[in-house]
Amino acid sequence: MGLSQNENEVLRVQELSFTFPNASGPTIDRLSLSLNSSDIFFLIGPSGAGKTTLLKLLGGIYSYKAGEIYIQGAPLGRLSQSNKKLVLKRVAMTFQRSGLFDSLTVLENLLFPLRELTLLTAKERLQLAEQILRQVNLTGAESKYPFEISGGMQKRLGIARALVLQPELILYDDPTAGLDPITSHHIVDLILTAQNKKKTGTLIATSDLDLAFSVSKKTSAKIGFLCQGKLIQVGTEKEIFESRNPIIHQFTRGLLQGPLTPSELS
Amino acid sequence: MININKLCKSFDNRKILENISFSVVKGECVFILGKSGVGKSVLLKNIVGLVLPDSGTITVGEIKVDAQRPEELSLIRQRCGLVFQFPALLDSVTVFENICFGLRARGLLTSQVEIAARVKEKLKLVGLSEVVLDQMPTELSFGTQKRVSIARTLAVEPEYLLFDEPTTGMDPIATAGLNQLIKNLTVKLGVTSIVVSHDIKSALAVGTRIILLEDGGIVFDGKPGEFKSSSITLAQEFQMGFGYHA
């Protein structure tokens, strides 16, 4: 591919652009980024900056025409449909609103991807699902439906479903949104334990700055600031928190006065 | 005034709310805090009769929340604007139609000019530009959808605003904007607000009073300053967060 590649690199994004049909400008604008298998990367930025869109592009939910996404060296945009599907098996995503199947039980939600995407036997699928349920502390809730469990449990199930295929890259979309501070701690512990156990490349879009900064400080994870589809700064928590960029300064301090006004964020 | 008296509610034999009593007077901005699943949203839904208590009573002004009296219930829902945790917008119509839905459905305004003016006024209040009016909800980010849903609630100009997790999924600037909006509505327009939230920073910045729920009961009811120095473990845990210091 003519791409100098280090073998630990799980994700490389090169000059990626994406525009929604009928939109006046691009939602993702010539964005580049790379992630190693042992990396955690936080994506922060204003509402509407393109965080969820970027995750959906990386997860293969949206297709793009400009730029390229490499998953372990494989260029998603240039692969045949069948090869793309194979490569995307290594990428898992959790959704802002968990994205669970309402009509399936907790256990069935986990068995579904295993049945669709692996060649495991029924017995192996069940064993693996039960092991993951133990890992996220949902044992005992197997036969419940998503609406019968709390928001924190739904988030844990969403994470379990992402972990069950043992991906190389996990994309978390605002994993603690709507959770109380104590439950948020449990979710973050779960994400970090999963990351540490298998050295999974981990990309976390979050609206909780306290979370991003404190985890980054502890683990040296990089933070990227996304604004109008561009990564305007990537750095350590200290570099971002002390950034001289007026947009980043306004954002991290939660100031109403500054270059960004709420109406511009729409 | 909203008065909640000895409210009890269980689901499947699990007691959620036990003997909850408190009143909210005009002009107050009460933040209700508590862990996920403690019954905060259930409490809000009881006020507008979306969930009915097992025992106890709720009155909004002079009207008792009573499922047997649908006309009075409808009046309560008009007076109490509820903002849901998730935007709950109608996907098949534009932002404009979403915001004026309640106005049209209740026949509060009939002139197209007045409706358009009201929609634009509320859109401005939540800090959105008119560009979004012709867009469909699915074209907007989550934070923007959320603000559209707040504009929709404000459009019918309720006396009471009930917010379920208003800042969830919103960025810090939008959060600051919303906090200022709630504060303005409370101080300038005399709107009474009850805000269910996990966002302790907002509660301390905007709330005139904080109620903390734990195990079905009220464990704290007081001013934000008192909450800050409270010795209750849960109150302290809430204030700790992830504890980032630069």
Coordinates of C-alpha atoms in Angstrom, one line a residue:
Chain A
M1 CA 0.0 0.0 0.0
G2 CA 3.1 2.2 0.2
L3 CA 2.2 2.9 3.8
S4 CA 5.0 2.8 6.3
Q5 CA 3.4 0.8 9.1
N6 CA 4.4 -0.1 12.6
E7 CA 3.0 -3.5 13.6
N8 CA 1.3 -2.1 16.7
E9 CA -0.7 0.4 14.8
V10 CA -4.3 -0.6 14.9
L11 CA -5.8 2.5 13.3
R12 CA -4.6 5.1 10.9
V13 CA -6.8 7.8 9.5
Q14 CA -5.4 9.9 6.6
E15 CA -6.9 13.1 5.4
L16 CA -10.4 11.8 5.9
S17 CA -13.3 14.0 4.8
F18 CA -17.0 13.4 5.0
T19 CA -20.0 15.5 4.0
F20 CA -23.6 14.6 4.7
P21 CA -25.9 14.8 1.6
N22 CA -27.4 18.4 1.3
A23 CA -25.1 19.7 4.0
S24 CA -23.4 23.0 3.3
G25 CA -19.9 21.9 4.5
P26 CA -18.0 18.8 5.6
T27 CA -18.7 17.2 9.0
I28 CA -15.3 15.6 9.0
D29 CA -12.6 17.8 7.3
R30 CA -9.2 16.3 6.3
L31 CA -8.8 14.6 9.6
S32 CA -5.7 12.5 10.3
L33 CA -5.1 10.3 13.4
S34 CA -3.3 7.1 14.4
L35 CA -3.7 4.8 17.3
N36 CA -1.5 1.9 18.5
S37 CA -3.0 -1.3 20.0
S38 CA -2.1 -0.2 23.5
D39 CA -3.4 3.3 23.2
I40 CA -6.3 5.0 24.7
F41 CA -7.4 8.1 22.9
F42 CA -10.1 10.6 24.1
L43 CA -12.1 12.6 21.6
I44 CA -13.6 15.8 23.0
G45 CA -15.2 18.8 21.4
P46 CA -18.4 20.8 21.1
S47 CA -21.7 19.2 20.4
G48 CA -22.0 18.8 16.6
A49 CA -18.2 18.9 16.1
G50 CA -18.4 15.5 14.4
K51 CA -17.4 13.1 17.2
T52 CA -20.2 10.5 16.6
T53 CA -19.8 10.9 12.8
L54 CA -16.1 10.1 13.0
L55 CA -16.8 7.0 15.2
K56 CA -19.5 5.8 12.7
L57 CA -17.0 6.3 9.8
L58 CA -14.4 4.3 11.7
G59 CA -16.9 1.6 12.5
G60 CA -17.9 1.3 8.8
I61 CA -21.5 2.6 9.4
Y62 CA -20.9 5.5 7.1
S63 CA -19.0 5.3 3.8
Y64 CA -16.6 8.0 2.7
K65 CA -15.1 9.2 -0.6
A66 CA -12.2 11.3 0.5
G67 CA -9.2 10.2 2.5
E68 CA -8.6 6.7 4.0
I69 CA -9.1 4.7 7.1
Y70 CA -6.6 1.8 7.7
I71 CA -7.5 -0.9 10.2
Q72 CA -4.3 -2.8 11.0
G73 CA -3.0 -1.6 7.6
A74 CA -6.1 -2.6 5.6
P75 CA -7.6 0.4 3.7
L76 CA -11.4 0.2 4.4
G77 CA -12.4 2.4 1.5
R78 CA -10.5 0.2 -1.1
L79 CA -11.6 -3.2 0.1
S80 CA -14.3 -5.4 -1.5
Q81 CA -17.5 -5.6 0.5
S82 CA -16.6 -9.1 1.8
N83 CA -13.1 -8.1 2.8
K84 CA -14.4 -5.0 4.4
K85 CA -16.8 -7.0 6.5
L86 CA -13.9 -9.3 7.6
V87 CA -11.8 -6.3 8.7
L88 CA -14.7 -4.6 10.5
K89 CA -15.1 -7.7 12.7
R90 CA -12.0 -6.4 14.5
V91 CA -13.7 -3.1 15.3
A92 CA -16.5 -2.8 17.9
M93 CA -18.5 0.2 18.8
T94 CA -20.8 1.2 21.7
F95 CA -23.5 3.7 21.2
Q96 CA -24.6 6.8 23.1
R97 CA -28.0 5.2 23.8
S98 CA -26.5 1.6 24.0
G99 CA -28.2 0.5 20.8
L100 CA -29.5 -2.8 22.3
F101 CA -32.1 -5.0 20.7
D102 CA -35.3 -4.3 22.7
S103 CA -36.9 -7.6 21.8
L104 CA -33.9 -9.7 22.8
T105 CA -32.9 -10.6 26.4
V106 CA -29.5 -9.6 27.9
L107 CA -28.0 -13.0 26.9
E108 CA -29.6 -13.0 23.4
N109 CA -28.1 -9.5 22.8
L110 CA -24.7 -11.0 23.4
L111 CA -25.3 -14.3 21.5
F112 CA -26.5 -12.4 18.4
P113 CA -23.1 -11.0 17.2
L114 CA -21.5 -14.4 18.0
R115 CA -24.0 -16.2 15.9
E116 CA -23.8 -13.8 13.0
L117 CA -20.1 -13.2 12.9
T118 CA -18.3 -16.3 14.3
L119 CA -18.1 -20.0 13.5
L120 CA -18.3 -21.0 17.1
T121 CA -20.6 -23.8 18.2
A122 CA -23.8 -23.0 20.2
K123 CA -22.0 -24.3 23.3
E124 CA -18.9 -22.2 22.8
R125 CA -21.1 -19.1 22.1
L126 CA -22.9 -19.6 25.4
Q127 CA -19.7 -20.1 27.3
L128 CA -18.1 -17.0 25.9
A129 CA -21.3 -14.9 26.5
E130 CA -21.4 -16.1 30.1
Q131 CA -17.8 -15.3 30.6
I132 CA -18.2 -11.7 29.3
L133 CA -21.4 -11.3 31.4
R134 CA -19.3 -12.1 34.5
Q135 CA -16.6 -9.7 33.4
V136 CA -19.2 -6.8 33.3
N137 CA -21.0 -8.0 36.4
L138 CA -24.3 -8.8 34.7
T139 CA -24.6 -12.4 35.9
G140 CA -28.1 -13.0 37.0
A141 CA -29.7 -10.6 34.5
E142 CA -29.4 -13.0 31.5
S143 CA -33.1 -13.4 31.0
K144 CA -34.1 -9.8 31.5
Y145 CA -35.0 -7.4 28.6
P146 CA -33.1 -4.1 28.2
F147 CA -36.0 -2.1 29.4
E148 CA -36.0 -4.1 32.7
I149 CA -32.5 -3.1 33.6
S150 CA -31.0 0.2 34.7
G151 CA -29.2 2.7 32.5
G152 CA -25.9 1.7 34.0
M153 CA -26.6 -2.0 33.3
Q154 CA -27.6 -1.2 29.7
K155 CA -24.3 0.6 29.2
R156 CA -22.5 -2.4 30.7
L157 CA -24.4 -4.7 28.3
G158 CA -23.4 -2.5 25.4
I159 CA -19.8 -2.7 26.4
A160 CA -20.1 -6.5 26.9
R161 CA -21.5 -6.8 23.4
A162 CA -18.5 -4.8 22.0
L163 CA -16.1 -7.0 24.0
V164 CA -17.6 -10.3 23.1
L165 CA -16.0 -10.5 19.6
Q166 CA -12.6 -9.7 21.1
P167 CA -12.0 -6.7 18.8
E168 CA -8.6 -5.0 18.1
L169 CA -10.2 -1.6 18.3
I170 CA -13.1 -0.4 20.4
L171 CA -15.0 2.9 19.8
Y172 CA -17.0 4.2 22.7
D173 CA -19.5 6.9 22.1
D174 CA -20.1 8.9 25.3
P175 CA -20.0 5.8 27.5
T176 CA -21.0 7.6 30.7
A177 CA -23.7 9.9 29.4
G178 CA -26.7 9.9 31.7
L179 CA -25.0 8.0 34.5
D180 CA -24.4 9.2 38.0
P181 CA -20.8 9.8 39.1
I182 CA -20.5 6.6 41.0
T183 CA -21.9 4.4 38.2
S184 CA -19.6 6.4 35.8
H185 CA -16.6 5.3 37.8
H186 CA -17.6 1.6 37.4
I187 CA -18.0 2.0 33.7
V188 CA -14.6 3.7 33.3
D189 CA -13.0 0.9 35.4
L190 CA -14.6 -1.6 33.1
I191 CA -13.3 0.1 30.0
L192 CA -9.8 0.4 31.4
T193 CA -9.7 -3.2 32.6
A194 CA -10.8 -4.5 29.2
Q195 CA -8.2 -2.3 27.5
N196 CA -5.4 -3.4 29.8
K197 CA -6.3 -7.1 29.6
K198 CA -6.0 -7.4 25.8
K199 CA -4.3 -4.2 24.7
T200 CA -7.2 -3.2 22.6
G201 CA -6.9 0.2 20.8
T202 CA -9.5 2.3 22.6
L203 CA -11.1 5.5 21.3
I204 CA -13.5 7.2 23.7
A205 CA -15.7 10.1 22.6
T206 CA -16.9 11.8 25.7
S207 CA -18.7 14.9 26.9
D208 CA -17.4 14.4 30.4
L209 CA -14.2 16.5 30.5
D210 CA -13.5 15.5 34.1
L211 CA -13.4 11.9 33.0
A212 CA -11.2 12.5 30.0
F213 CA -8.7 14.7 31.9
S214 CA -8.4 12.5 35.0
V215 CA -8.0 9.2 33.1
S216 CA -5.5 10.9 30.7
K217 CA -3.5 12.2 33.6
K218 CA -3.4 8.7 35.2
T219 CA -2.7 6.7 32.0
S220 CA -1.0 9.3 29.7
A221 CA -3.8 8.8 27.2
K222 CA -3.8 11.5 24.5
I223 CA -6.8 13.8 24.1
G224 CA -7.9 15.1 20.7
F225 CA -10.0 18.3 20.4
L226 CA -12.4 18.1 17.5
C227 CA -14.1 21.2 16.3
Q228 CA -16.0 21.6 13.0
G229 CA -14.7 18.3 11.8
K230 CA -11.0 19.1 12.4
L231 CA -8.7 17.8 15.1
I232 CA -7.4 21.2 16.1
Q233 CA -5.1 19.9 18.9
V234 CA -3.9 16.6 20.1
G235 CA -2.0 16.4 23.4
T236 CA -1.8 15.4 27.0
E237 CA -4.4 16.5 29.5
K238 CA -2.1 19.2 30.6
E239 CA -1.4 20.5 27.1
I240 CA -5.2 20.6 26.3
F241 CA -6.2 22.0 29.6
E242 CA -3.6 24.8 29.3
S243 CA -4.1 25.2 25.6
R244 CA -3.7 28.8 24.3
N245 CA -6.2 28.1 21.6
P246 CA -9.2 30.4 22.6
I247 CA -11.8 27.8 21.5
I248 CA -10.2 25.0 23.6
H249 CA -9.8 27.4 26.5
Q250 CA -13.4 28.5 26.4
F251 CA -14.6 24.8 26.1
T252 CA -12.5 23.4 28.9
R253 CA -13.5 26.2 31.3
G254 CA -17.2 26.0 30.2
L255 CA -17.3 29.7 29.5
L256 CA -20.2 31.4 27.7
Q257 CA -18.0 34.2 26.4
G258 CA -15.5 33.3 23.7
P259 CA -15.2 32.4 20.0
L260 CA -17.8 29.7 20.2
T261 CA -21.4 30.7 20.9
P262 CA -24.1 28.1 21.4
S263 CA -25.8 29.1 18.1
E264 CA -22.6 28.5 16.1
L265 CA -22.5 25.0 17.5
S266 CA -25.6 23.9 15.7
Chain B
M1 CA -46.9 25.4 44.3
I2 CA -46.3 21.7 43.7
N3 CA -47.0 19.6 46.7
I4 CA -46.0 16.0 47.1
N5 CA -47.4 14.3 50.1
K6 CA -46.3 10.8 51.3
L7 CA -45.7 9.5 47.8
C8 CA -45.0 5.8 47.5
K9 CA -44.3 3.9 44.3
S10 CA -43.2 0.3 43.7
F11 CA -42.4 -1.7 40.6
D12 CA -42.7 -5.5 40.7
N13 CA -42.7 -5.4 44.5
R14 CA -39.5 -3.3 44.5
K15 CA -40.0 -0.2 46.5
I16 CA -38.7 2.8 44.5
L17 CA -40.1 5.8 46.3
E18 CA -41.2 5.6 50.0
N19 CA -43.1 8.3 51.8
I20 CA -41.6 11.2 49.8
S21 CA -43.0 14.6 50.9
F22 CA -41.9 18.0 49.8
S23 CA -43.2 21.2 48.3
V24 CA -41.8 23.4 45.7
V25 CA -42.9 27.1 45.8
K26 CA -43.0 29.6 43.0
G27 CA -39.6 30.8 41.8
E28 CA -37.6 27.9 43.3
C29 CA -35.2 25.9 41.2
V30 CA -34.9 22.6 42.9
F31 CA -32.3 20.0 41.8
I32 CA -33.1 16.4 42.6
L33 CA -29.9 14.3 42.8
G34 CA -29.4 10.6 43.3
K35 CA -27.8 7.6 41.8
S36 CA -29.2 6.0 38.6
G37 CA -32.3 3.9 39.4
V38 CA -33.2 5.7 42.6
G39 CA -36.5 6.9 41.2
K40 CA -35.7 10.5 40.2
S41 CA -37.4 10.2 36.8
V42 CA -40.3 8.3 38.3
L43 CA -40.8 11.2 40.7
L44 CA -41.0 13.6 37.7
K45 CA -43.4 11.4 35.8
N46 CA -45.7 11.2 38.9
I47 CA -46.0 14.9 38.9
V48 CA -47.5 15.0 35.4
G49 CA -49.4 11.8 35.9
L50 CA -47.4 9.7 33.4
V51 CA -46.9 7.3 36.3
L52 CA -49.4 7.0 39.1
P53 CA -48.5 6.7 42.8
D54 CA -49.4 3.6 44.8
S55 CA -50.3 5.9 47.6
G56 CA -49.9 9.5 48.6
T57 CA -51.0 12.6 46.7
I58 CA -49.6 15.3 44.4
T59 CA -51.1 18.7 43.7
V60 CA -50.0 21.2 41.1
G61 CA -51.4 24.6 42.1
E62 CA -55.0 23.8 43.2
I63 CA -55.3 20.7 41.0
K64 CA -54.8 17.2 42.3
V65 CA -53.0 14.8 39.9
D66 CA -55.7 12.3 39.2
A67 CA -55.9 9.9 36.3
Q68 CA -59.7 9.8 36.6
R69 CA -59.9 13.4 35.6
P70 CA -58.3 13.6 32.1
E71 CA -59.3 17.2 31.6
E72 CA -57.5 18.4 34.7
L73 CA -54.6 16.1 33.9
S74 CA -54.3 17.8 30.5
L75 CA -54.2 21.2 32.3
I76 CA -51.5 20.0 34.6
R77 CA -49.4 18.9 31.6
Q78 CA -49.9 22.2 30.0
R79 CA -48.7 24.0 33.1
C80 CA -45.8 21.6 33.7
G81 CA -43.4 21.4 30.7
L82 CA -41.4 18.2 30.9
V83 CA -38.1 18.0 29.1
F84 CA -37.1 14.3 28.6
Q85 CA -33.7 12.9 29.1
F86 CA -33.6 11.8 25.5
P87 CA -34.9 14.5 23.1
A88 CA -38.0 12.5 22.0
L89 CA -38.4 14.6 18.8
L90 CA -40.7 13.5 16.0
D91 CA -38.4 12.2 13.4
S92 CA -40.7 12.7 10.4
V93 CA -41.2 16.5 10.7
T94 CA -38.9 19.4 10.7
V95 CA -37.4 21.2 13.7
F96 CA -39.9 24.0 13.2
E97 CA -42.9 21.6 13.3
N98 CA -41.4 19.9 16.3
I99 CA -41.2 23.1 18.3
C100 CA -44.7 24.3 17.4
F101 CA -46.3 20.9 17.8
G102 CA -47.6 21.6 21.3
L103 CA -48.9 25.1 20.3
R104 CA -50.9 23.6 17.5
A105 CA -52.1 20.5 19.3
R106 CA -53.4 22.6 22.2
G107 CA -54.7 25.3 19.9
L108 CA -52.8 27.9 22.0
L109 CA -51.9 30.0 18.9
T110 CA -53.6 29.9 15.6
S111 CA -52.0 32.7 13.6
Q112 CA -49.1 31.5 11.5
V113 CA -47.3 34.7 12.1
E114 CA -47.6 34.4 15.8
I115 CA -46.6 30.7 15.7
A116 CA -43.5 31.5 13.7
A117 CA -42.5 34.3 16.0
R118 CA -43.0 32.2 19.1
V119 CA -40.9 29.4 17.6
K120 CA -38.0 31.8 16.7
E121 CA -38.1 33.4 20.1
K122 CA -37.7 30.0 21.9
L123 CA -35.1 28.8 19.5
K124 CA -33.1 31.9 20.3
L125 CA -33.5 31.3 24.0
V126 CA -31.9 27.9 23.7
G127 CA -29.0 29.4 21.7
L128 CA -29.8 27.9 18.3
S129 CA -29.8 29.7 15.0
E130 CA -32.7 29.7 12.6
V131 CA -30.7 27.6 10.1
V132 CA -31.9 24.4 12.0
L133 CA -35.6 25.2 11.5
D134 CA -36.0 23.5 8.2
Q135 CA -33.8 20.5 9.1
M136 CA -35.0 17.1 10.2
P137 CA -34.0 16.0 13.8
T138 CA -31.8 13.1 12.5
E139 CA -29.6 15.7 10.7
L140 CA -28.7 17.3 14.1
S141 CA -26.2 16.3 16.7
F142 CA -27.5 14.9 20.0
G143 CA -26.8 18.1 21.9
T144 CA -28.6 20.2 19.3
Q145 CA -31.6 17.8 19.3
K146 CA -31.7 18.2 23.1
R147 CA -31.9 22.0 22.8
V148 CA -34.7 21.7 20.2
S149 CA -36.6 19.6 22.7
I150 CA -36.2 22.3 25.3
A151 CA -37.4 24.9 22.9
R152 CA -40.5 22.7 22.2
T153 CA -41.2 22.6 25.9
L154 CA -40.8 26.4 26.3
A155 CA -43.0 27.1 23.4
V156 CA -46.2 26.5 25.3
E157 CA -44.8 28.8 28.1
P158 CA -45.4 26.5 31.1
E159 CA -45.5 27.8 34.7
Y160 CA -43.4 24.9 35.9
L161 CA -40.4 23.3 34.1
L162 CA -39.5 19.7 34.9
F163 CA -36.1 18.7 33.5
D164 CA -35.0 15.1 33.3
E165 CA -31.2 15.1 33.0
P166 CA -31.0 18.3 30.9
T167 CA -27.3 18.4 30.5
T168 CA -26.6 14.7 29.7
G169 CA -24.6 14.5 26.5
M170 CA -24.3 18.3 26.2
D171 CA -20.9 19.9 25.9
P172 CA -19.6 22.3 28.6
I173 CA -20.5 25.5 26.7
A174 CA -24.0 24.2 25.9
T175 CA -24.3 23.2 29.6
A176 CA -23.3 26.7 30.7
G177 CA -25.8 28.1 28.2
L178 CA -28.6 25.9 29.5
N179 CA -27.7 26.7 33.1
Q180 CA -27.9 30.3 32.4
L181 CA -31.2 29.8 30.6
I182 CA -32.7 28.0 33.6
K183 CA -31.4 30.7 35.9
N184 CA -32.9 33.4 33.7
L185 CA -36.2 31.7 33.5
T186 CA -36.2 31.3 37.2
V187 CA -35.0 34.8 38.1
K188 CA -36.5 36.9 35.3
L189 CA -39.7 35.1 34.4
G190 CA -40.5 33.5 37.7
V191 CA -40.7 30.0 36.2
T192 CA -40.5 27.3 38.8
S193 CA -38.1 24.5 37.9
I194 CA -37.5 20.9 39.1
V195 CA -34.3 19.5 37.7
V196 CA -33.4 15.8 37.9
S197 CA -29.7 15.6 37.4
H198 CA -26.3 13.9 38.0
D199 CA -24.6 17.2 37.2
I200 CA -23.4 18.4 40.6
K201 CA -21.7 21.5 39.1
S202 CA -25.0 22.7 37.5
A203 CA -26.9 22.0 40.7
L204 CA -24.5 24.1 42.7
A205 CA -24.4 26.9 40.1
V206 CA -28.1 27.2 39.3
G207 CA -30.1 25.4 42.0
T208 CA -31.7 27.4 44.8
R209 CA -32.3 24.1 46.6
I210 CA -31.0 20.5 46.4
I211 CA -32.8 17.3 47.3
L212 CA -30.8 14.1 47.5
L213 CA -32.5 10.8 47.2
E214 CA -31.1 7.5 48.4
D215 CA -32.8 4.1 48.9
G216 CA -36.3 5.5 48.2
G217 CA -36.1 8.4 50.7
I218 CA -34.9 12.0 51.0
V219 CA -31.5 12.1 52.7
F220 CA -30.8 15.8 52.2
D221 CA -33.0 18.8 51.5
G222 CA -31.3 22.2 51.7
K223 CA -29.4 25.0 50.1
P224 CA -26.5 24.4 47.7
G225 CA -24.1 25.9 50.3
E226 CA -25.3 23.4 52.9
F227 CA -24.9 20.5 50.4
K228 CA -21.3 21.5 49.8
S229 CA -20.5 21.0 53.5
S230 CA -22.8 18.0 54.1
S231 CA -21.3 15.1 55.9
I232 CA -23.5 12.6 54.0
T233 CA -21.3 10.1 52.2
L234 CA -23.3 10.2 49.0
A235 CA -23.3 14.0 48.9
Q236 CA -19.5 13.9 49.2
E237 CA -19.2 11.2 46.5
F238 CA -21.3 13.3 44.1
Q239 CA -19.0 16.3 44.6
M240 CA -15.9 14.2 44.0
G241 CA -16.6 13.1 40.4
F242 CA -13.4 11.9 38.7
G243 CA -11.6 14.6 40.7
Y244 CA -9.5 16.2 37.9
H245 CA -7.2 18.9 39.0
A246 CA -4.8 20.5 36.5

